[in-house]
GROMACS .gro file of C-alpha atoms in nm:
model
  185
    1MET     CA    1   4.834  29.384   5.584
    2LYS     CA    2   5.097  29.291   5.841
    3ARG     CA    3   5.088  28.937   5.713
    4ALA     CA    4   5.140  29.049   5.352
    5LEU     CA    5   5.438  29.266   5.455
    6PHE     CA    6   5.584  28.975   5.652
    7LEU     CA    7   5.549  28.737   5.356
    8MET     CA    8   5.699  28.993   5.119
    9GLY     CA    9   5.996  29.046   5.354
   10LEU     CA   10   6.043  28.672   5.388
   11ALA     CA   11   6.037  28.628   5.010
   12LEU     CA   12   6.301  28.900   4.966
   13ALA     CA   13   6.520  28.747   5.236
   14LEU     CA   14   6.498  28.401   5.075
   15ALA     CA   15   6.580  28.546   4.733
   16ALA     CA   16   6.889  28.717   4.874
   17CYS     CA   17   7.005  28.399   5.047
   18SER     CA   18   6.956  28.180   4.740
   19GLY     CA   19   7.222  28.371   4.548
   20HIS     CA   20   7.475  28.264   4.809
   21THR     CA   21   7.371  27.898   4.818
   22VAL     CA   22   7.646  27.653   4.730
   23HIS     CA   23   7.553  27.300   4.624
   24ARG     CA   24   7.781  27.002   4.682
   25VAL     CA   25   7.807  26.724   4.428
   26GLU     CA   26   7.970  26.412   4.571
   27VAL     CA   27   8.071  26.116   4.355
   28ASP     CA   28   8.184  25.803   4.540
   29LEU     CA   29   8.424  25.652   4.287
   30LEU     CA   30   8.485  25.356   4.518
   31SER     CA   31   8.134  25.233   4.432
   32PHE     CA   32   8.240  25.202   4.065
   33VAL     CA   33   8.527  24.968   4.153
   34PRO     CA   34   8.406  24.610   4.208
   35GLU     CA   35   8.468  24.484   4.561
   36GLY     CA   36   8.713  24.220   4.434
   37ASN     CA   37   8.927  24.479   4.254
   38ARG     CA   38   8.969  24.713   4.552
   39SER     CA   39   9.254  24.505   4.690
   40GLY     CA   40   9.509  24.262   4.559
   41THR     CA   41   9.876  24.193   4.502
   42LEU     CA   42  10.120  24.378   4.282
   43SER     CA   43  10.432  24.189   4.174
   44LEU     CA   44  10.689  24.187   3.899
   45THR     CA   45  10.444  23.988   3.683
   46GLN     CA   46  10.151  24.225   3.749
   47ALA     CA   47  10.335  24.551   3.805
   48GLU     CA   48  10.032  24.779   3.765
   49VAL     CA   49   9.668  24.805   3.866
   50ARG     CA   50   9.418  25.055   3.723
   51LEU     CA   51   9.123  25.179   3.924
   52PRO     CA   52   8.874  25.128   3.765
   53ASP     CA   53   9.035  24.862   3.546
   54ASP     CA   54   8.885  25.008   3.225
   55PRO     CA   55   9.158  25.207   3.042
   56ALA     CA   56   8.896  25.476   2.972
   57GLY     CA   57   8.858  25.537   3.348
   58GLN     CA   58   8.525  25.637   3.497
   59GLU     CA   59   8.303  25.887   3.316
   60ILE     CA   60   8.162  26.158   3.543
   61GLN     CA   61   7.885  26.390   3.425
   62VAL     CA   62   7.826  26.714   3.613
   63PRO     CA   63   7.500  26.894   3.524
   64GLY     CA   64   7.546  27.268   3.574
   65ALA     CA   65   7.926  27.235   3.571
   66GLU     CA   66   7.964  27.587   3.434
   67ALA     CA   67   7.872  27.704   3.787
   68LEU     CA   68   8.172  27.520   3.938
   69GLU     CA   69   8.331  27.703   4.231
   70ASP     CA   70   8.595  27.452   4.340
   71GLY     CA   71   8.631  27.097   4.462
   72GLN     CA   72   8.861  26.819   4.566
   73ILE     CA   73   8.956  26.463   4.491
   74ALA     CA   74   9.021  26.230   4.783
   75LEU     CA   75   9.209  25.916   4.681
   76GLN     CA   76   9.408  25.687   4.909
   77VAL     CA   77   9.565  25.347   4.858
   78GLY     CA   78   9.697  25.144   5.151
   79LEU     CA   79  10.013  24.945   5.073
   80GLN     CA   80  10.201  24.665   5.252
   81ASN     CA   81  10.536  24.534   5.126
   82THR     CA   82  10.508  24.155   5.164
   83GLY     CA   83  10.810  24.082   4.947
   84ASN     CA   84  11.175  24.019   5.027
   85SER     CA   85  11.318  24.350   4.906
   86ALA     CA   86  11.238  24.721   4.916
   87ALA     CA   87  10.962  24.833   4.678
   88ASP     CA   88  10.928  25.163   4.493
   89LEU     CA   89  10.567  25.250   4.409
   90THR     CA   90  10.389  25.527   4.221
   91LEU     CA   91  10.025  25.640   4.232
   92GLU     CA   92   9.909  25.843   3.934
   93VAL     CA   93   9.569  26.016   3.909
   94ARG     CA   94   9.467  26.077   3.545
   95ALA     CA   95   9.188  26.275   3.380
   96GLY     CA   96   9.066  26.323   3.027
   97PRO     CA   97   8.774  26.443   2.817
   98GLN     CA   98   8.453  26.244   2.790
   99GLY     CA   99   8.547  26.089   2.455
  100ASP     CA  100   8.894  25.964   2.557
  101THR     CA  101   8.915  25.585   2.543
  102ASP     CA  102   9.254  25.542   2.717
  103LEU     CA  103   9.351  25.777   3.002
  104TYR     CA  104   9.701  25.630   3.020
  105ASP     CA  105   9.831  25.683   2.665
  106ASP     CA  106   9.895  26.062   2.677
  107ALA     CA  107   9.678  26.104   2.367
  108GLY     CA  108   9.323  26.232   2.315
  109GLY     CA  109   9.354  26.505   2.577
  110ASP     CA  110   9.427  26.293   2.887
  111PHE     CA  111   9.681  26.413   3.142
  112ALA     CA  112   9.828  26.336   3.484
  113VAL     CA  113   9.648  26.529   3.756
  114LYS     CA  114   9.873  26.417   4.042
  115THR     CA  115  10.158  26.175   4.095
  116ALA     CA  116  10.281  26.047   4.433
  117SER     CA  117  10.563  25.800   4.503
  118LEU     CA  118  10.709  25.617   4.800
  119THR     CA  119  10.952  25.344   4.894
  120LEU     CA  120  10.854  25.065   5.132
  121ASN     CA  121  11.111  24.849   5.306
  122ARG     CA  122  11.038  24.480   5.356
  123GLY     CA  123  10.735  24.440   5.587
  124GLN     CA  124  10.661  24.813   5.591
  125ALA     CA  125  10.311  24.958   5.535
  126ALA     CA  126  10.210  25.308   5.425
  127THR     CA  127   9.942  25.499   5.238
  128LEU     CA  128   9.985  25.662   4.899
  129ASP     CA  129   9.773  25.977   4.888
  130GLY     CA  130   9.647  26.108   4.555
  131SER     CA  131   9.423  26.375   4.709
  132LEU     CA  132   9.418  26.723   4.561
  133ALA     CA  133   9.225  27.049   4.556
  134ILE     CA  134   9.052  27.168   4.238
  135GLY     CA  135   9.029  27.542   4.176
  136PRO     CA  136   8.998  27.807   3.906
  137GLY     CA  137   9.287  27.805   3.663
  138ASP     CA  138   9.365  27.434   3.709
  139ARG     CA  139   9.361  27.217   3.400
  140LEU     CA  140   9.126  26.973   3.577
  141TYR     CA  141   8.895  27.259   3.681
  142ASN     CA  142   8.862  27.365   3.316
  143LEU     CA  143   8.795  27.004   3.212
  144ILE     CA  144   8.521  26.962   3.475
  145LYS     CA  145   8.352  27.282   3.357
  146THR     CA  146   8.285  27.111   3.021
  147GLY     CA  147   8.020  26.904   3.203
  148ALA     CA  148   8.160  26.554   3.144
  149PHE     CA  149   8.505  26.409   3.199
  150ARG     CA  150   8.686  26.085   3.279
  151LEU     CA  151   8.891  26.006   3.587
  152GLY     CA  152   9.112  25.711   3.674
  153ALA     CA  153   9.416  25.610   3.877
  154ARG     CA  154   9.689  25.354   3.860
  155VAL     CA  155   9.934  25.212   4.111
  156ARG     CA  156  10.265  25.080   3.976
  157VAL     CA  157  10.549  24.882   4.128
  158ASN     CA  158  10.869  25.029   3.985
  159SER     CA  159  11.092  24.787   4.177
  160GLY     CA  160  11.038  24.522   4.443
  161ASP     CA  161  10.883  24.179   4.427
  162GLN     CA  162  10.544  24.183   4.605
  163VAL     CA  163  10.314  24.449   4.751
  164GLN     CA  164   9.957  24.420   4.881
  165TYR     CA  165   9.730  24.713   4.792
  166THR     CA  166   9.387  24.825   4.917
  167LEU     CA  167   9.194  25.116   4.771
  168THR     CA  168   9.057  25.281   5.086
  169GLN     CA  169   8.911  25.607   4.955
  170ALA     CA  170   8.810  25.741   4.614
  171GLU     CA  171   8.570  26.032   4.583
  172VAL     CA  172   8.519  26.361   4.405
  173VAL     CA  173   8.348  26.652   4.581
  174LEU     CA  174   8.252  26.958   4.376
  175ARG     CA  175   8.101  27.285   4.494
  176LEU     CA  176   7.860  27.455   4.250
  177ARG     CA  177   7.691  27.792   4.283
  178LEU     CA  178   7.392  27.712   4.062
  179PHE     CA  179   7.232  28.055   4.097
  180ASN     CA  180   7.525  28.197   3.898
  181LEU     CA  181   7.362  28.031   3.597
  182ILE     CA  182   7.073  28.281   3.612
  183ALA     CA  183   7.148  28.580   3.394
  184ASN     CA  184   7.141  28.919   3.566
  185PRO     CA  185   6.907  29.171   3.400
   0.00000   0.00000   0.00000
């Protein structure tokens, strides 16, 4: 009898805890960018690089996305001005619906999630940070809740003659409360 009461109490305690369980979904976007494309040179002849290089970006599917609590994108690009003049650079993080074939054309539902810029003097190095939090009410949050979306980034040289770039971090971390999917009686 004591054992049955113990097991029943344990089952009730586990049921109560499960409603508060938050699951993390981590997508390492760096793994979708070929090793050879993670670094290179930007110049006046190749003034832009897209990560990944597909204009449609990277498709991300999130099963149970309707239980999304919040999340974050961590994206960093290391830069070194190896040219003879100052360089102005821009990092743009873009998102769009699953069916969008070009995240960079401002058509089909794609949009800029974050933009960051900096100026590097000759020989100077710095990091462009495209990291951001995702929360209720954000346009990206609403897009993720559809269950499938596309994500991409581009680095552009607006002026200057030569800059080395290295993609050092690219990941999406989402927090889902999957037990919210169970209807309450």
